[in-house]
Short mmCIF file of C-alpha atoms in Angstrom, two decimals:
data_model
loop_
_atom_site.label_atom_id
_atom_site.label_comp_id
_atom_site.label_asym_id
_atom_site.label_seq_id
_atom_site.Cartn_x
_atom_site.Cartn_y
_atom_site.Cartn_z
CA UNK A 1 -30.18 98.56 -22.52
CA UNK A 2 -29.92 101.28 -19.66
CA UNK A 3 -27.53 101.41 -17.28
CA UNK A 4 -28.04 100.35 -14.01
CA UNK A 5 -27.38 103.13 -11.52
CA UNK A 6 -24.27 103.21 -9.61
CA UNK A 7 -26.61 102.91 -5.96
CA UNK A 8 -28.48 100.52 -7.39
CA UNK A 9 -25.14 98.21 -8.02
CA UNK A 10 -23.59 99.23 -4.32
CA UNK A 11 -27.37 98.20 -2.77
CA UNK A 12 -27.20 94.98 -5.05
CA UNK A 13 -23.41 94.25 -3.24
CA UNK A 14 -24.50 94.99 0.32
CA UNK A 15 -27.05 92.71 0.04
CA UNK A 16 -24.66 89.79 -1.58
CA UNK A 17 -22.15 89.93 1.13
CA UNK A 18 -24.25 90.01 3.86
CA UNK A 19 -25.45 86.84 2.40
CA UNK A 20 -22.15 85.06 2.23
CA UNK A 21 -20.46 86.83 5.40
CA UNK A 22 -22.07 83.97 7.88
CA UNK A 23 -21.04 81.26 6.26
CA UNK A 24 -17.71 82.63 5.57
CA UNK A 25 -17.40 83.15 8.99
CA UNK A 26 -18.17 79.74 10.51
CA UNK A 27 -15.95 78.28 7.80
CA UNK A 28 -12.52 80.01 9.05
CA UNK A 29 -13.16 78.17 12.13
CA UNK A 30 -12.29 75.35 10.47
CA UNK A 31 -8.79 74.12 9.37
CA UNK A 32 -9.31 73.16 5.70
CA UNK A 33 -6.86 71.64 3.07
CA UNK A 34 -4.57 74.45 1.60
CA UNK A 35 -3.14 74.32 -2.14
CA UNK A 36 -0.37 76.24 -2.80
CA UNK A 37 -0.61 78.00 -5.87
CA UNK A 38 2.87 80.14 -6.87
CA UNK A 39 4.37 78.96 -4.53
CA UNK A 40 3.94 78.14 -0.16
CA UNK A 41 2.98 82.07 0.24
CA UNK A 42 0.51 82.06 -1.95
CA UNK A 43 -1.96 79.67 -0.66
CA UNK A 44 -6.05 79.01 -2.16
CA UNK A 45 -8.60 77.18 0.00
CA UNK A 46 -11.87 75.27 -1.19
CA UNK A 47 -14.10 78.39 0.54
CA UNK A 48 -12.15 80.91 -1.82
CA UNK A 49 -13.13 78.77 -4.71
CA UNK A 50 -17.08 78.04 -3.38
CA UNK A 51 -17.23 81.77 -2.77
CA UNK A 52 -16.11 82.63 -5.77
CA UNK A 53 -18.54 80.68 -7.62
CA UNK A 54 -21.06 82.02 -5.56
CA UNK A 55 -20.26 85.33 -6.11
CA UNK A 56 -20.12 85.18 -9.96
CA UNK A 57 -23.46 83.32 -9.95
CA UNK A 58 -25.41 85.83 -8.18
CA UNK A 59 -23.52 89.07 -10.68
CA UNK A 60 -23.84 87.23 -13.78
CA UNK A 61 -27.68 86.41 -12.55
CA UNK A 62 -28.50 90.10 -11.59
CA UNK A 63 -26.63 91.11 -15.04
CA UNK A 64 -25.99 88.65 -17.82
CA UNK A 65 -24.08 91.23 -19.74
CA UNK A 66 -20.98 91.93 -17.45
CA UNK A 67 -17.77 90.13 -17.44
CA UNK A 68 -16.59 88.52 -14.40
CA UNK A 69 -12.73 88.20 -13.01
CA UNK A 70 -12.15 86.30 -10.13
CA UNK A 71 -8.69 85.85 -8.42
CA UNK A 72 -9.63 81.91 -8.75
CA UNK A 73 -11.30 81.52 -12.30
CA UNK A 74 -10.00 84.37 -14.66
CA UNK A 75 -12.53 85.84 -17.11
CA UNK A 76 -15.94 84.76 -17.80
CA UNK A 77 -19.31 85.12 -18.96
CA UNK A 78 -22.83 83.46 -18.75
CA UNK A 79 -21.13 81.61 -21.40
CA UNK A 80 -18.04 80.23 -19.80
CA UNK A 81 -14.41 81.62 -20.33
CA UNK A 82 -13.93 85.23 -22.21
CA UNK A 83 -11.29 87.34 -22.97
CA UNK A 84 -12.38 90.51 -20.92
CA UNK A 85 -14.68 92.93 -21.74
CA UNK A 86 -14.84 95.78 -24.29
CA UNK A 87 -14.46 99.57 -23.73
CA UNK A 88 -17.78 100.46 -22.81
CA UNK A 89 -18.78 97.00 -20.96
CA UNK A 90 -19.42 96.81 -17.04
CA UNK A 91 -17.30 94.18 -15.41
CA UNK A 92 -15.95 93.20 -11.97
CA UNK A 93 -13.17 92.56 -9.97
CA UNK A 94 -13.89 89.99 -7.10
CA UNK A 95 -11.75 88.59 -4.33
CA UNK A 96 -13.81 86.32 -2.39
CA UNK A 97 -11.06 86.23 0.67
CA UNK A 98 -8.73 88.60 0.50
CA UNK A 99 -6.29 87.58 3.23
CA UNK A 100 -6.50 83.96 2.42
CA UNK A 101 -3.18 83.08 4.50
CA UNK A 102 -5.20 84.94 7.53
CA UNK A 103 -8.23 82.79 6.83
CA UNK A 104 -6.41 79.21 6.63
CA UNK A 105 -4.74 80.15 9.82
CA UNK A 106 -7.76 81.23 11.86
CA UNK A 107 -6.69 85.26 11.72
CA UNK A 108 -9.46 87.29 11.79
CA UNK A 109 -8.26 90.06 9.43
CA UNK A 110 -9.52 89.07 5.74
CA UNK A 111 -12.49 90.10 3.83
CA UNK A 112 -14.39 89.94 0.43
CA UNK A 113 -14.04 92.27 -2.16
CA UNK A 114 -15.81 93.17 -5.08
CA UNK A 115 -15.69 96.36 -7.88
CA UNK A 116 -17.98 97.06 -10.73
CA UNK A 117 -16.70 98.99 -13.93
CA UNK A 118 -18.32 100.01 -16.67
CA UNK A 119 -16.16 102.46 -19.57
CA UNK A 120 -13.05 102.61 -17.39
CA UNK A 121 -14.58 104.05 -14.27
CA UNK A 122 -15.08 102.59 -10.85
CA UNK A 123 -19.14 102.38 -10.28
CA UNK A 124 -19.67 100.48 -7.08
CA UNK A 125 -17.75 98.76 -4.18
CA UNK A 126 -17.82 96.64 -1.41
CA UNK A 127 -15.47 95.09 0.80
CA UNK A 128 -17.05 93.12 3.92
CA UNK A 129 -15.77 92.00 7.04
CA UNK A 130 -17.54 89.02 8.61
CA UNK A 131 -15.87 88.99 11.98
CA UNK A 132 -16.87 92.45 12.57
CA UNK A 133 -19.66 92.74 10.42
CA UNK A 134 -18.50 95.89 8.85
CA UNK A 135 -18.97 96.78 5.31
CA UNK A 136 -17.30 99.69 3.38
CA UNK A 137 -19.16 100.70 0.54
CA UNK A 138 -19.00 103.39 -2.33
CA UNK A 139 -21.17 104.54 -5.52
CA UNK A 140 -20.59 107.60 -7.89
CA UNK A 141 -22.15 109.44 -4.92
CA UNK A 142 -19.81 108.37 -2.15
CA UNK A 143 -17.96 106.52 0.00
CA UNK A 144 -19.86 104.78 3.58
CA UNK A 145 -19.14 102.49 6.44
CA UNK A 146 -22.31 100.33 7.81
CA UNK A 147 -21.55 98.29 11.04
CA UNK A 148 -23.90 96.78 12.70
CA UNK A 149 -26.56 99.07 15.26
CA UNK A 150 -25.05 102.21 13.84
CA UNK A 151 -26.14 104.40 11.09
CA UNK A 152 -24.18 104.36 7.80
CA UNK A 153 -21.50 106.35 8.18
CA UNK A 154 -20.28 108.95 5.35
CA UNK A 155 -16.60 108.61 4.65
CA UNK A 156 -14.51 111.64 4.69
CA UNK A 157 -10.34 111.71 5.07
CA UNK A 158 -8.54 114.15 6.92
CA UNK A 159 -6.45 115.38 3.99
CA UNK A 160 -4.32 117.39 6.59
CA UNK A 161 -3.29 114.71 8.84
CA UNK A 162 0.46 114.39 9.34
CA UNK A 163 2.63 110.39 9.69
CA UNK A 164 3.11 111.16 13.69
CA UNK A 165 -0.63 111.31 13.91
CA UNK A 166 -1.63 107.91 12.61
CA UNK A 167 -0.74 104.06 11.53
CA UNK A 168 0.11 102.90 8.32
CA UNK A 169 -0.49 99.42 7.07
CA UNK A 170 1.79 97.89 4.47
CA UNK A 171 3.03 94.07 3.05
CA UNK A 172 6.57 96.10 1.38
CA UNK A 173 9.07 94.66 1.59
CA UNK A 174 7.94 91.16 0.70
CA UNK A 175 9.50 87.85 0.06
CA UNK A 176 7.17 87.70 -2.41
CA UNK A 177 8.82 90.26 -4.63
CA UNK A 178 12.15 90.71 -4.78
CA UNK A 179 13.90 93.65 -3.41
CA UNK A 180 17.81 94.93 -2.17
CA UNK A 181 18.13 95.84 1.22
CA UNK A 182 17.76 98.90 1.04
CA UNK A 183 14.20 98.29 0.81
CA UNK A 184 14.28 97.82 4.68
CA UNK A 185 16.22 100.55 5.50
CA UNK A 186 13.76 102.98 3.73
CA UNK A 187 11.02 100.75 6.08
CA UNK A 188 12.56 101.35 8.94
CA UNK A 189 12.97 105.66 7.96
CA UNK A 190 8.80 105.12 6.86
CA UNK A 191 8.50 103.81 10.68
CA UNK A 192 9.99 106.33 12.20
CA UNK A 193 7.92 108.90 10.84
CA UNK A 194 4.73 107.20 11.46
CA UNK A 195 2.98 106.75 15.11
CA UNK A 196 2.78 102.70 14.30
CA UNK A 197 3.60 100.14 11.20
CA UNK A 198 1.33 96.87 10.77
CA UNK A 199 1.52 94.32 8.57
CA UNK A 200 -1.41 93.05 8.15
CA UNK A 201 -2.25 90.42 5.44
CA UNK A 202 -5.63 92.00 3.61
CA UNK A 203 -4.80 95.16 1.34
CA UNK A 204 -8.63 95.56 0.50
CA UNK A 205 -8.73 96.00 4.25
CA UNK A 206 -6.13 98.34 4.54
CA UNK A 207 -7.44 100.75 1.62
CA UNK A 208 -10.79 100.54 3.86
CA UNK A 209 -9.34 101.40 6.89
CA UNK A 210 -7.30 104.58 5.57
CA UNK A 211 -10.59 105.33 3.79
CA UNK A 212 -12.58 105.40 7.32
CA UNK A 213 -9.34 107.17 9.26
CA UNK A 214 -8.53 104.00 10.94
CA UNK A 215 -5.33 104.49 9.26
CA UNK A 216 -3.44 106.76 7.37
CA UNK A 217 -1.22 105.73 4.31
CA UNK A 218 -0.35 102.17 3.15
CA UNK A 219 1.37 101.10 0.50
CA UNK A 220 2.83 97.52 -1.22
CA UNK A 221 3.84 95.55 -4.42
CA UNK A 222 2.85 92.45 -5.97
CA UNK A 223 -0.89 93.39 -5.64
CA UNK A 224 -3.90 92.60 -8.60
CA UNK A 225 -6.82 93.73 -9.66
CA UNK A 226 -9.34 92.10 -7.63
CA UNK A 227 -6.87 92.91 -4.27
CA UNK A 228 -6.78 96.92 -4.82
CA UNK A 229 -9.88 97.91 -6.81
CA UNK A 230 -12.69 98.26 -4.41
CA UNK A 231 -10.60 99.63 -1.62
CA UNK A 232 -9.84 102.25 -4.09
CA UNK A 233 -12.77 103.29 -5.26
CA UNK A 234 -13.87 103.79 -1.39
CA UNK A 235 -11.31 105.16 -0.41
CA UNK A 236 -10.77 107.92 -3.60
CA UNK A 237 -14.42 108.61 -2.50
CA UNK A 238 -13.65 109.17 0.68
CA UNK A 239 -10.89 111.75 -0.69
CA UNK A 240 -7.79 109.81 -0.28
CA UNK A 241 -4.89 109.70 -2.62
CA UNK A 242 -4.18 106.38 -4.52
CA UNK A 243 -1.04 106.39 -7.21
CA UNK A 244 -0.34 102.70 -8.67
CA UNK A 245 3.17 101.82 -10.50
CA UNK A 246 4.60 98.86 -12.62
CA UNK A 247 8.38 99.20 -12.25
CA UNK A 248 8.17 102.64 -10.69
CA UNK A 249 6.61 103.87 -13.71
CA UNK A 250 2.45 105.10 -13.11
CA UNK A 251 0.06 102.76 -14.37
CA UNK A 252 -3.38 103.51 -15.49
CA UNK A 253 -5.78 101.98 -14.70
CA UNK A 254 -4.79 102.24 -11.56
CA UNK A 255 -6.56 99.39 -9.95
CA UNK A 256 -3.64 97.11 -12.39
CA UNK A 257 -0.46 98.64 -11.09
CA UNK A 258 1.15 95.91 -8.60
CA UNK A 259 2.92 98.53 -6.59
CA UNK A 260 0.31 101.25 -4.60
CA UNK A 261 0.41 104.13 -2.29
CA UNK A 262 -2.95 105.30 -0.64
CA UNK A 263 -2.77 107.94 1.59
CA UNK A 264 -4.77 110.18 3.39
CA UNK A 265 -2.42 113.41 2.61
CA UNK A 266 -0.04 114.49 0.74
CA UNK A 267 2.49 114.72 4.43
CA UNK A 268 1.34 111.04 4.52
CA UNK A 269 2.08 110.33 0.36
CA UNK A 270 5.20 111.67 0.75
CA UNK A 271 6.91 109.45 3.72
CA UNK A 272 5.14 106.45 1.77
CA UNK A 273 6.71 107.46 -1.63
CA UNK A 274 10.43 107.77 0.07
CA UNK A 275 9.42 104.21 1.03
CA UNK A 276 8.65 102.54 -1.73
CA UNK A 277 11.96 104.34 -3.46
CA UNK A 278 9.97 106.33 -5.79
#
C-alpha cells in the first residue's frame, strides 16, 4: 500500500483538532474529578481519557495500519493492545492535554498534541490550542502557524538571536525529578542571561512557541514521547535546534530522551546547556 503523503497526514490533523478543540474548551470550565497517577503531580482527568479515545478512533479509522501510543492507553491497534510498531510502520504519538495540571485547574495554557512516524522520521504534526484557537503545524515541507482570520503563517527561527533578546520557557528543576541544588543555582545563572524565565506547565506548547519566535530556548527533564514529539518536528522545521539526553548522555530518537534543549540558536543552546549541567 502507498504511503500517504506527509500534507495529506498534517491536513488530516488540522481537521481532527479543530474538531475536538470546542469541546475541549467548554470542558476546562468545569472542575472534574482528578486521579492521581505517579503520584499528586501527576494528575489524569476523564477528558484526557475521552479525548484520547477519540483521537485514536478517528487515526486508526483514517489508517488501520498505524500503531497508536497514547499517554493514557499505551500501544494499540485496530486490534486492541500491541507491542509497537516495526521499522518501517507509521505510528503516532498523542497527548490529548498536554498541561493536564493547567486544565484541572482552569489555566488556560495546555493543548493537544499529536506526531505521525513512519521509518524513524517525523511526517506530520499538530499541536492545538483551544483557548486561542491556534494551531502549529508541520509536514516534510514545513513548519506553519494558522490562527484564526489570519493567513497560515510559515515558520522560520531567527537562528541569530541572542538570551537578552528573548524568553525562555522551562519545567527544570522539578520536584518531579530529582536534582542537587546546584540545579537552581545554574537556573538562576540561565535567568540572568535571558530577558524573562516562565514556567509554564505545557512543553508541546513551549517547543511551539520557540518554533513561532514567541520564545527562544526551553529546556526540561522527565518529558515522553507523546509530550516532545510534535513540538519537535515543528519546531526542527522551523530551523530550531532540539538535542534530547537520558542521563546526560544523547538519545536517539530524540523525541524519547526525557531531558531536552530546543533553542532557537546556538547563543541560546549554549546558556540552556550550562543549565541543564551538560
Amino acid at each position: 500500500m502507498s504511503e500517504t503523503p506527509s500534507p495529506e497526514i498534517r491536513s488530516f490533523l488540522l481537521d481532527l483538532v479543530a474538531e475536538l478543540g470546542p469541546g475541549l474548551l467548554a470542558a476546562s470550565r468545569e472542575r472534574g474529578d482528578l486521579t492521581a497517577k505517579s503520584s499528586f503531580h501527576d494528575v489524569v482527568t476523564v477528558h484526557d481519557e475521552a479525548t484520547e479515545a477519540k483521537i485514536r478512533d478517528a487515526i486508526l479509522t483514517r489508517f488501520p495500519d498505524s500503531h497508536f501510543l497514547g499517554e493514557e492507553s499505551g500501544w494499540s491497534t485496530v486490534d486492541g493492545p500491541s507491542d509497537g510498531p516495526g521499522d518501517d510502520d507509521l505510528y503516532w504519538l498523542v497527548d490529548p492535554i498536554d498541561g493536564t495540571s493547567n486544565f484541572a485547574a482552569g489555566w488556560d495554557y495546555w493543548c493537544i498534541s499529536i506526531a505521525a512516524v513512519r521509518g524513524g522520521e517525523l511526517r506530520a504534526s499538530a499541536v492545538h490550542q483551544p483557548l486561542t484557537g491556534r494551531t502549529w503545524s508541520a509536514d516534510d515541507n514545513g513548519a506553519y502557524l494558522d490562527e484564526p482570520s489570519r493567513p497560515t503563517r510559515i515558520l522560520q527561527v531567527d537562528t541569530t538571536v541572542v538570551p537578552r533578546d528573548g524568553l525562555c520557557m522551562t519545567e527544570y528543576p522539578s520536584v518531579r525529578v530529582a536534582r542537587d541544588d546546584s540545579a537552581l543555582v545554574r537556573w538562576r545563572d540561565a535567568a540572568a542571561q535571558f530577558r524573562s524565565m516562565r514556567r509554564t506547565g505545557s512543553t508541546a506548547l513551549d517547543l511551539c512557541f520557540v518554533a513561532d519566535g514567541s520564545g527562544i530556548a526551553s529546556f526540561s527533564t522527565g518529558t515522553n514521547p507523546w509530550d516532545v514529539a510534535a513540538g519537535i518536528h515543528i519546531l526542527q522545521k522551523a530551523g530550531a535546534i532540539y538535542e534530547s539526553y537520558t542521563d546526560s548522555i544523547p538519545t536517539e530518537p530524540v523525541w524519547d530522551g526525557p531531558e531536552y534543549i530546543a533553542a532557537a540558536s546556538q547563543a541560546c543552546l549554549q546558556v540552556s546547556r550550562t543549565a541543564m549541567g551538560l
